[in-house]
PDB file of C-alpha atoms in Angstrom:
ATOM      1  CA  UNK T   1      -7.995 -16.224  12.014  1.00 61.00           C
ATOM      2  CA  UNK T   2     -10.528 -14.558   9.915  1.00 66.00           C
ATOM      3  CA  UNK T   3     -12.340 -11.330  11.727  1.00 78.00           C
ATOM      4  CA  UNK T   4     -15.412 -12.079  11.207  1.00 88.00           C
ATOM      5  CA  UNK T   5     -17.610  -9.651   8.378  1.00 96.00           C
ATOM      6  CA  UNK T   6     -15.693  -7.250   6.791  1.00 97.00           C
ATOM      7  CA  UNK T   7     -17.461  -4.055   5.156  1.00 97.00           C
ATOM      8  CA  UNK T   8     -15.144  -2.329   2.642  1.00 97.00           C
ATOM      9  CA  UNK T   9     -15.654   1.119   1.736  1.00 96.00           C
ATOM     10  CA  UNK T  10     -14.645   2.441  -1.862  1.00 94.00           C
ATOM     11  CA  UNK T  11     -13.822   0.020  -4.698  1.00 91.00           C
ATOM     12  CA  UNK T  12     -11.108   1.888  -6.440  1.00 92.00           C
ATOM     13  CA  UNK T  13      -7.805   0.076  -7.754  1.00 93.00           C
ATOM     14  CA  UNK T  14      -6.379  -0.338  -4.172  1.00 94.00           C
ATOM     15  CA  UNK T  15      -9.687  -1.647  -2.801  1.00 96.00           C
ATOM     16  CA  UNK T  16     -10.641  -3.649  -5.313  1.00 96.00           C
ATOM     17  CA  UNK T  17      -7.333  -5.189  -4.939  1.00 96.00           C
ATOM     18  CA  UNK T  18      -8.293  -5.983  -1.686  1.00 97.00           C
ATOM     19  CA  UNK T  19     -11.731  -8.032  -2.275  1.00 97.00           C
ATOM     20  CA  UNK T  20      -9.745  -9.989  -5.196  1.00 97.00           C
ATOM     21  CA  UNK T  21      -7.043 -10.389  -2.861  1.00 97.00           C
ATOM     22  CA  UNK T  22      -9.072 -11.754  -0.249  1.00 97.00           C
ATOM     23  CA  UNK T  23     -11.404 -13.573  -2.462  1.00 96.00           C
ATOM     24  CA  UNK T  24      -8.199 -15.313  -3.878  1.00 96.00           C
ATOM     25  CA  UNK T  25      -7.136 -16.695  -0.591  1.00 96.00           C
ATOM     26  CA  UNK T  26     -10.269 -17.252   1.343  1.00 95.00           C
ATOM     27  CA  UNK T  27      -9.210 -14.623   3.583  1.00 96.00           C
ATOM     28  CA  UNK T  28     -12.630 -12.577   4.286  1.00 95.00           C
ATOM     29  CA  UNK T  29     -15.377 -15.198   3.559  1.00 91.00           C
ATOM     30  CA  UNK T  30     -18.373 -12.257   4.463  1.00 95.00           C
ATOM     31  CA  UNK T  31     -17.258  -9.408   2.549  1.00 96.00           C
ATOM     32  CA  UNK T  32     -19.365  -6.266   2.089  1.00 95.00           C
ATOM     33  CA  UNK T  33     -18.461  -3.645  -0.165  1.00 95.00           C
ATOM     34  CA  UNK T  34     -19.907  -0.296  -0.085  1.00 94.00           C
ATOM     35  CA  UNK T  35     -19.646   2.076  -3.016  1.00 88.00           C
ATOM     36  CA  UNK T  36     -21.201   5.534  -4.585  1.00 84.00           C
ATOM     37  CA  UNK T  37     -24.492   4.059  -4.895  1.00 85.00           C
ATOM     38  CA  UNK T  38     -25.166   1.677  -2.290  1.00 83.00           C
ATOM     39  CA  UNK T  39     -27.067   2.704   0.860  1.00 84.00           C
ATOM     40  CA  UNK T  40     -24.534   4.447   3.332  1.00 87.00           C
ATOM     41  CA  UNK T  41     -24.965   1.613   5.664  1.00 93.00           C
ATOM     42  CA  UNK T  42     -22.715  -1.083   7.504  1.00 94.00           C
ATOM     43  CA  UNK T  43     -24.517  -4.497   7.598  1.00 93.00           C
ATOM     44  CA  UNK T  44     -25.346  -5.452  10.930  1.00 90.00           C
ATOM     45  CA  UNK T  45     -22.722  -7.652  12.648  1.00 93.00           C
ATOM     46  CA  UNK T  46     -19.682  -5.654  10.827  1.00 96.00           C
ATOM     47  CA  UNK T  47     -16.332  -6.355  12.400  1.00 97.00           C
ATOM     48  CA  UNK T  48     -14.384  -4.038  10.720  1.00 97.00           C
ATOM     49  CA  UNK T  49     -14.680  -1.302   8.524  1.00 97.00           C
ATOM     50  CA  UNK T  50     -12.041  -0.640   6.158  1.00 98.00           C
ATOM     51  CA  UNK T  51     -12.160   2.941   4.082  1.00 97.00           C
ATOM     52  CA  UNK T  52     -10.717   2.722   0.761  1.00 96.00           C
ATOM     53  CA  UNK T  53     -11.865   5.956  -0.523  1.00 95.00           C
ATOM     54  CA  UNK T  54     -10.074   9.077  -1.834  1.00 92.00           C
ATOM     55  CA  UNK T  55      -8.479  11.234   1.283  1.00 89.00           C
ATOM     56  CA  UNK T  56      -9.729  14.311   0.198  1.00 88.00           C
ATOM     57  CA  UNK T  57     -13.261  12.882   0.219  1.00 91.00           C
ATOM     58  CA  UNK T  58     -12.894  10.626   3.484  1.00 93.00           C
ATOM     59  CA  UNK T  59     -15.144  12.406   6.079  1.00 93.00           C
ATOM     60  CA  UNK T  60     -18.397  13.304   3.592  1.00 93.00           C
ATOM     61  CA  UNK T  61     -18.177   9.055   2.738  1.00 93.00           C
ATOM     62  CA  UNK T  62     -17.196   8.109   6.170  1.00 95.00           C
ATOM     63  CA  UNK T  63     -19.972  10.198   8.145  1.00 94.00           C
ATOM     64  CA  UNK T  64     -23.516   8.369   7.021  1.00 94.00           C
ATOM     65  CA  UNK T  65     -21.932   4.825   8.257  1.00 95.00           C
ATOM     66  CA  UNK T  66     -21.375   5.960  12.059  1.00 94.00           C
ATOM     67  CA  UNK T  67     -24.942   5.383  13.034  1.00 93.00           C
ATOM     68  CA  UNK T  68     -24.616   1.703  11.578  1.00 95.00           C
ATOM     69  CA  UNK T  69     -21.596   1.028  12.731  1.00 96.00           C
ATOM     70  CA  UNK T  70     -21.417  -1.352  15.907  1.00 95.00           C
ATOM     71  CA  UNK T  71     -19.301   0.173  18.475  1.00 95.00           C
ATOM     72  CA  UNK T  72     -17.201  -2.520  18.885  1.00 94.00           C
ATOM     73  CA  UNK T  73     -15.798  -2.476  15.333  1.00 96.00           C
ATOM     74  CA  UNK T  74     -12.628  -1.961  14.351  1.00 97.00           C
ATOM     75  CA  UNK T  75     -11.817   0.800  11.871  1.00 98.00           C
ATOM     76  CA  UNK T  76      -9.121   0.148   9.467  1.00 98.00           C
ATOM     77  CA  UNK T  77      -8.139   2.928   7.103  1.00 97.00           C
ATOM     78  CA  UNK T  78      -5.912   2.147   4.104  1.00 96.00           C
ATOM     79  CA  UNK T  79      -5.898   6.144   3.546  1.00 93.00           C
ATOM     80  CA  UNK T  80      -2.519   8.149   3.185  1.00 88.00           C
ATOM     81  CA  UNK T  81      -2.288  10.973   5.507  1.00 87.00           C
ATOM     82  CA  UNK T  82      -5.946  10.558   7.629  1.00 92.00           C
ATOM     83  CA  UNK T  83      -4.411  10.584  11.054  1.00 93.00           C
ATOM     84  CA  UNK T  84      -5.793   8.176  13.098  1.00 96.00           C
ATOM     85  CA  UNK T  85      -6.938  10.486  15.757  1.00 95.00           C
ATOM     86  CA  UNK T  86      -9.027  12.006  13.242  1.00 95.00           C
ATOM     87  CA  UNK T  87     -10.307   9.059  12.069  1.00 96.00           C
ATOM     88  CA  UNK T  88     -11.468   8.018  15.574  1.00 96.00           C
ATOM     89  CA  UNK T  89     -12.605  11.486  15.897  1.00 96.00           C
ATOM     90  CA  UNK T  90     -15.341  10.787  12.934  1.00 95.00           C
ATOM     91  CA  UNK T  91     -16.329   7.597  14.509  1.00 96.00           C
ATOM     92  CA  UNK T  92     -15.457   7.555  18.559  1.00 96.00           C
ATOM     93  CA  UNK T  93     -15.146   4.784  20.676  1.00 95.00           C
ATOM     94  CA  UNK T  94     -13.690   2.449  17.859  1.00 97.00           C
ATOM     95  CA  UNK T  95      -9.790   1.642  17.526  1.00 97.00           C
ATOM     96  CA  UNK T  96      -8.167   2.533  14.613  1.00 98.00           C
ATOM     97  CA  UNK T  97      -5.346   0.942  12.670  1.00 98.00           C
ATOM     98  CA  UNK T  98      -3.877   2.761   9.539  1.00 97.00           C
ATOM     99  CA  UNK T  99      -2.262   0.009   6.509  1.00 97.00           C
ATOM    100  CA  UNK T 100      -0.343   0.836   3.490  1.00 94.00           C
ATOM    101  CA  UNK T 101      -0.695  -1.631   0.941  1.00 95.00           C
ATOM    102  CA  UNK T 102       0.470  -2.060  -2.599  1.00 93.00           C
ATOM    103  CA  UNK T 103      -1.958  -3.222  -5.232  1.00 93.00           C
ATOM    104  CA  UNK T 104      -0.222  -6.528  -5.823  1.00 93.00           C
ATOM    105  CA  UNK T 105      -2.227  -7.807  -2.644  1.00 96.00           C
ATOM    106  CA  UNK T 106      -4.585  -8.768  -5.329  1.00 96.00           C
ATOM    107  CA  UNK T 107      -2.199 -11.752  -6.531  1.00 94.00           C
ATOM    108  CA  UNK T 108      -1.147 -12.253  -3.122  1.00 94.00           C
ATOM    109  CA  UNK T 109       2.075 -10.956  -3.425  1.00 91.00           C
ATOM    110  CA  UNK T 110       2.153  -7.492  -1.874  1.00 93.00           C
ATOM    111  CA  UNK T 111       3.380  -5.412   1.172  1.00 94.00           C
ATOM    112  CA  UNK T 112       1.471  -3.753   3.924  1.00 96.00           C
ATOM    113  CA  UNK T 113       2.903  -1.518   6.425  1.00 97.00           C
ATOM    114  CA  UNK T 114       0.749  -1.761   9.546  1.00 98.00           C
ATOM    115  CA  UNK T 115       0.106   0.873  12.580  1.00 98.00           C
ATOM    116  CA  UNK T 116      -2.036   0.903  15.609  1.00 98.00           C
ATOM    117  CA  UNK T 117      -1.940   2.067  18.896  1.00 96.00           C
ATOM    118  CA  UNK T 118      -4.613  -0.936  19.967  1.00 96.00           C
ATOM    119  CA  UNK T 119      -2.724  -4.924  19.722  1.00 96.00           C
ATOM    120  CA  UNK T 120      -6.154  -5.920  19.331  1.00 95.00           C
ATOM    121  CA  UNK T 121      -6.780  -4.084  15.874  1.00 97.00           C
ATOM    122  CA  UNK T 122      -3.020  -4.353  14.835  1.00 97.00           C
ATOM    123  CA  UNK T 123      -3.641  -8.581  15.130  1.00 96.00           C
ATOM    124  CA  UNK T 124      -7.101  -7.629  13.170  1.00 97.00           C
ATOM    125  CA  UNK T 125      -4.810  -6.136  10.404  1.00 97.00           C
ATOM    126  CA  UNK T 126      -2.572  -9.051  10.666  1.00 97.00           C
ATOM    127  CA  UNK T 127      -4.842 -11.655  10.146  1.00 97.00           C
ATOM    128  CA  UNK T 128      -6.395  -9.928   7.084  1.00 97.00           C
ATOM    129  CA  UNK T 129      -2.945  -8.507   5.400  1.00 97.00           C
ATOM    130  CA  UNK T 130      -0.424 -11.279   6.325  1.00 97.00           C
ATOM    131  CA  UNK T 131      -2.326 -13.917   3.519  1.00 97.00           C
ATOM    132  CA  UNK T 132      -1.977 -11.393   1.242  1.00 97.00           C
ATOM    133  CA  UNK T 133       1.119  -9.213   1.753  1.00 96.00           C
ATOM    134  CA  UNK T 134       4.570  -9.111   3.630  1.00 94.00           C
ATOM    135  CA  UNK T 135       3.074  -7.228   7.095  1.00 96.00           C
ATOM    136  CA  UNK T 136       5.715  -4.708   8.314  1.00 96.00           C
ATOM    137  CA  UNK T 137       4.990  -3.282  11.720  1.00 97.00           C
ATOM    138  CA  UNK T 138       5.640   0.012  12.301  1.00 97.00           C
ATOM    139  CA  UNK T 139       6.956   2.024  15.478  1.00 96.00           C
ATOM    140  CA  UNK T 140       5.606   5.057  15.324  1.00 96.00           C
ATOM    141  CA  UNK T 141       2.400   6.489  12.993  1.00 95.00           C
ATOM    142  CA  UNK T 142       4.437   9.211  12.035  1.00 91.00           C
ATOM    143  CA  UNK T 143       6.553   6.353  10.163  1.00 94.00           C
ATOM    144  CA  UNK T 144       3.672   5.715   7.650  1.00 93.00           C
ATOM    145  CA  UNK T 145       4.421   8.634   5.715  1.00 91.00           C
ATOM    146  CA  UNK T 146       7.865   6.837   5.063  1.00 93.00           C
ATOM    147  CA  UNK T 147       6.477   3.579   4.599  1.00 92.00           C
ATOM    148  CA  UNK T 148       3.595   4.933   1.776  1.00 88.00           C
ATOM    149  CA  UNK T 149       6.813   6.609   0.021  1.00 90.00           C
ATOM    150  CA  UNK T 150       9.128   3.333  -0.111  1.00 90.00           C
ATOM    151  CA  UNK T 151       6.146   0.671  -0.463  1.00 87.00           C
ATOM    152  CA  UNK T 152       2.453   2.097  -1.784  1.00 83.00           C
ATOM    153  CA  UNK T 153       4.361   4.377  -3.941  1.00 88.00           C
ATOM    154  CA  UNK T 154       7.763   2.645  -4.973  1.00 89.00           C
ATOM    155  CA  UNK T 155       5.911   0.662  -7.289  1.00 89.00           C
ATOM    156  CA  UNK T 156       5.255   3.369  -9.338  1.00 92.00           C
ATOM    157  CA  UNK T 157       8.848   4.803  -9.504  1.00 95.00           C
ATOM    158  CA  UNK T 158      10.004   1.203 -10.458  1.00 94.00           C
ATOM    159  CA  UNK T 159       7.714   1.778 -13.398  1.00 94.00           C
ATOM    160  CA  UNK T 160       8.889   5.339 -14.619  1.00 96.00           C
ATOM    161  CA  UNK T 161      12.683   4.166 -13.955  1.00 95.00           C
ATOM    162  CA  UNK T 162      11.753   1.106 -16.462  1.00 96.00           C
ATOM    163  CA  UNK T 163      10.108   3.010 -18.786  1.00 97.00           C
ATOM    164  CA  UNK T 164      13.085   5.543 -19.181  1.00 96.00           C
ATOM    165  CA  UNK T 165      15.358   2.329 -19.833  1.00 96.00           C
ATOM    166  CA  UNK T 166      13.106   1.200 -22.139  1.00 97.00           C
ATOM    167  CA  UNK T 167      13.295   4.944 -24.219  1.00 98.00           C
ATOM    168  CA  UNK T 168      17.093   4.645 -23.487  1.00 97.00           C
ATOM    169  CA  UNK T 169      17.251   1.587 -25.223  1.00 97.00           C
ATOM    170  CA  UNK T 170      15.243   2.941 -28.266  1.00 98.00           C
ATOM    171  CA  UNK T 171      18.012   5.279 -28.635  1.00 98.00           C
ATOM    172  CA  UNK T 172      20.421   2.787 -28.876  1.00 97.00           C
ATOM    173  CA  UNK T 173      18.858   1.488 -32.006  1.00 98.00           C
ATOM    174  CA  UNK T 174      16.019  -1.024 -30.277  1.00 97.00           C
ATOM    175  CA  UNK T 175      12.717  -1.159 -31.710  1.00 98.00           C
ATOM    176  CA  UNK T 176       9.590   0.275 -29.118  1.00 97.00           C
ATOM    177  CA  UNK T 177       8.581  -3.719 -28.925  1.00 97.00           C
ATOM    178  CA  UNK T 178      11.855  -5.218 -28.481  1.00 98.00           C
ATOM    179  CA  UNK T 179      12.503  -2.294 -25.963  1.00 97.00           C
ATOM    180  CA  UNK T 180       8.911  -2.685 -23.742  1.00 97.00           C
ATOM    181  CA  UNK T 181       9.122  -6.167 -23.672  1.00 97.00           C
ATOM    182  CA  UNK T 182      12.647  -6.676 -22.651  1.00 97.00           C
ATOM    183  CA  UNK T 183      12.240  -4.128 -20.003  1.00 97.00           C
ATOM    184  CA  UNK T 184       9.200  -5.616 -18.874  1.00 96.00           C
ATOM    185  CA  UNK T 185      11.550  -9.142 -18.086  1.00 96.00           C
ATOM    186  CA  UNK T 186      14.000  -7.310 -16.092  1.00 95.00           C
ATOM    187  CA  UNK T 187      11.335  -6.326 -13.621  1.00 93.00           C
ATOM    188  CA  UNK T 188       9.909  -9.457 -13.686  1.00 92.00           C
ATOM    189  CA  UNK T 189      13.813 -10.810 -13.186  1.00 93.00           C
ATOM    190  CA  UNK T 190      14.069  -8.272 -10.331  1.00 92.00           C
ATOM    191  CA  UNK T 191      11.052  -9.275  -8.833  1.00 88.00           C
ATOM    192  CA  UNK T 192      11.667 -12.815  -8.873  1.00 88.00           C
ATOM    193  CA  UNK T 193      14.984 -11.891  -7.066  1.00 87.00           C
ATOM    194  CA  UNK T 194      13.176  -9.974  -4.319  1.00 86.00           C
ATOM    195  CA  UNK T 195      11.026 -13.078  -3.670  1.00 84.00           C
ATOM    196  CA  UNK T 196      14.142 -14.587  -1.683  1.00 86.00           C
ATOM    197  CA  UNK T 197      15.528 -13.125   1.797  1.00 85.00           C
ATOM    198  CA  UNK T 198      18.989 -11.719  -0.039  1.00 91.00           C
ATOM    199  CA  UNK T 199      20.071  -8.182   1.279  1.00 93.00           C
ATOM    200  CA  UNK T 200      18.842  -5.994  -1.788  1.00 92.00           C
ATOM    201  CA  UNK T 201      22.870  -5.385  -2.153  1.00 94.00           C
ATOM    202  CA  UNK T 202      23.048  -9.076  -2.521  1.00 94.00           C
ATOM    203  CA  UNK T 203      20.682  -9.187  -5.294  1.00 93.00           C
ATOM    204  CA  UNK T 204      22.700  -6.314  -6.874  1.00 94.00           C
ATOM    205  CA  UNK T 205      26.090  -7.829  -6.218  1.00 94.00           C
ATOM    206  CA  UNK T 206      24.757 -11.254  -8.094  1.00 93.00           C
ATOM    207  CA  UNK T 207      24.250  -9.336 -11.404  1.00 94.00           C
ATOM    208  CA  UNK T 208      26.850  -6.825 -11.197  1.00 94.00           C
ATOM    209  CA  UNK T 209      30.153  -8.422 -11.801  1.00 91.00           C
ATOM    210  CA  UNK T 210      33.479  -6.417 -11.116  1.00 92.00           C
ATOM    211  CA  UNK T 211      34.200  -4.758 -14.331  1.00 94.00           C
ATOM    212  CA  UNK T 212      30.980  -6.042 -16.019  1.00 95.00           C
ATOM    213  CA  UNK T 213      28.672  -3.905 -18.049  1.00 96.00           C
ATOM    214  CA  UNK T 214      25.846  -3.989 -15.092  1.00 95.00           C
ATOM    215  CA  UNK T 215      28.332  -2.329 -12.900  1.00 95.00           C
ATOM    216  CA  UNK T 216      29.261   0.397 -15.238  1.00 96.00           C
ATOM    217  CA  UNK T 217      25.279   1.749 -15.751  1.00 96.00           C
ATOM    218  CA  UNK T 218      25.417   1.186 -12.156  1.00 95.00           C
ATOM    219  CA  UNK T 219      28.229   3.575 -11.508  1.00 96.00           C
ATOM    220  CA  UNK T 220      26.417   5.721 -14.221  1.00 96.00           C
ATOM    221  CA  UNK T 221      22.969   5.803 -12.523  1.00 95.00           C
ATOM    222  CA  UNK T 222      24.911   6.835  -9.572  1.00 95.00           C
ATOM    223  CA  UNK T 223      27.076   9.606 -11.251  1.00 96.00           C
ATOM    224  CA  UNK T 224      23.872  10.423 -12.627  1.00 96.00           C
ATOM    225  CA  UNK T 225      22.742  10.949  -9.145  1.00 96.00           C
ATOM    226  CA  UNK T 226      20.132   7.994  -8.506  1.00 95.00           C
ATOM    227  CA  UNK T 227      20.305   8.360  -4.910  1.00 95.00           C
ATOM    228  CA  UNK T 228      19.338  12.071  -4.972  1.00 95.00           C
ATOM    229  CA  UNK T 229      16.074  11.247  -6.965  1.00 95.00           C
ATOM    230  CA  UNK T 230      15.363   8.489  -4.613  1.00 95.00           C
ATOM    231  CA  UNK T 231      15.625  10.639  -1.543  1.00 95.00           C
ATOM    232  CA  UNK T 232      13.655  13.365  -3.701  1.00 96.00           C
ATOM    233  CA  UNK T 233      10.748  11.107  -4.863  1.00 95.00           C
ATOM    234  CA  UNK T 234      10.168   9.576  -0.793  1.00 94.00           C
ATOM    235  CA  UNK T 235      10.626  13.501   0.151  1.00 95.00           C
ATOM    236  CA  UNK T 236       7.944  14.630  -2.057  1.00 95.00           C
ATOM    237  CA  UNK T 237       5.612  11.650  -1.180  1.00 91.00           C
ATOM    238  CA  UNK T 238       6.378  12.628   2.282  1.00 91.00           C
ATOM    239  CA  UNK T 239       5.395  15.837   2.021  1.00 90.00           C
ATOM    240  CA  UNK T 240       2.566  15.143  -0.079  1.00 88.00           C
ATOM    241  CA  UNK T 241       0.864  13.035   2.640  1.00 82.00           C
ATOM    242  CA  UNK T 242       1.264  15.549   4.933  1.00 82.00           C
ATOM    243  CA  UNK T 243      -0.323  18.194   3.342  1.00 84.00           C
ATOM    244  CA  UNK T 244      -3.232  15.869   2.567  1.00 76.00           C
ATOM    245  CA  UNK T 245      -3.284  15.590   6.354  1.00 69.00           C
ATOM    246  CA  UNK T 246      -3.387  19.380   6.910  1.00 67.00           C
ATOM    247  CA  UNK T 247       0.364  19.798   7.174  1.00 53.00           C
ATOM    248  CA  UNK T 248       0.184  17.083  10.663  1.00 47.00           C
ATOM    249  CA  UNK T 249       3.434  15.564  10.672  1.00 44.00           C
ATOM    250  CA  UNK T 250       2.031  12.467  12.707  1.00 41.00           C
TER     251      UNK T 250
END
């Protein structure tokens, strides 16, 4: 069930993914979005407010809107590392939920770790996340660190692991086209695997045959040590987040 109006705060590539999102499946049908040069005001009637806007920059945007914002709004904060107590801090008397989404919520196709303390705002982020993501709930707040590491950021590392394949197979004697493009497939291969409900070491053991080519780069990546970049990459994301909230480790 739709919230009711929705003002969005910051139009950068995740919130813009958003409103497209949204706008794609008729998920938010009064949509509001606020940016650099609008007023600093929530329309009147705003059900939730959801802040899309840089961390570091979070309190100086957030601060004109809590004299227009009703007090029974929900706040919503797609934000890595703004704690949620100082979120409610900046605008008291309003629940807060924290989401991680990916950007592929603009095709309707993306992931969305979800935390709250209040059911009420947790089924708020529900209703506007689960048309356009896979909604994971999450335990603990402290667990959103994690979940921005292996979800909002993830994408990312997909990309730089694909783009040293793609080098690698320069080397081997493929042209920069022939080696982009085919690389681009195999993640759209993958991804069309990850669509189903397979274990991921399903979707690994259907390509990797004993004795097969895929399985020796796969004991290669692993000789190379692919699980201690993994573990490095969440690790630094981890920490990252945390010292964008002050060094808070919840």
């Amino acid at each position: 069930m739709p919230p009711g109006p929705v003002t969005l705060l910051g139009h950068g590539r995740l919130g813009s993914a958003m409103a497209e999102g949204w706008c794609l499946t008729g998920t938010v049908e009064d949509l509001t979005v606020l940016t650099r040069t609008d007023p600093p005001v929530c329309p009147a009637g705003t059900r939730v407010l959801v802040i899309a806007v840089k961390p570091g920059v979070w309190a100086e945007a957030v601060a004109p809107l809590a004299a227009s914002l009703p007090p029974d709004a929900v706040v919503l904060s797609v934000m890595a590392g703004v704690r949620a107590v100082d979120l409610a801090g900046a605008l008291p008397g309003r629940p807060v939920v924290r989401v991680m989404p990916t950007t592929a919520v603009a095709e309707g196709r993306g992931v969305a770790a979800v935390w709250s303390a209040d059911p009420e705002a947790r089924a708020i982020a529900h209703s506007l996340f689960g048309p356009v993501a896979d909604t994971v709930d999450l335990a603990e707040e402290a667990l959103m660190d994690a979940a921005t590491a292996v979800a909002g950021s993830a994408p990312a590392f997909f990309y730089a692991l694909a783009a040293a394949l793609a080098d690698a197979g320069i080397a081997a004697g493929l042209s920069p086209d022939a080696a982009a493009r085919l690389t681009r497939g195999a993640l759209r291969s993958a991804g069309s695997g990850a669509e189903s409900d397979l274990p991921i070491e399903a979707l690994i053991a259907r390509i990797a045959s004993p004795g097969g080519t895929t399985r020796a780069g796969l004991d290669a990546l692993q000789a190379a040590g692919l699980d201690l970049a993994a573990t490095a990459a969440v690790e630094a994301a981890v920490a990252r987040a945390r010292t964008l909230a002050g060094d808070q480790p919840a």
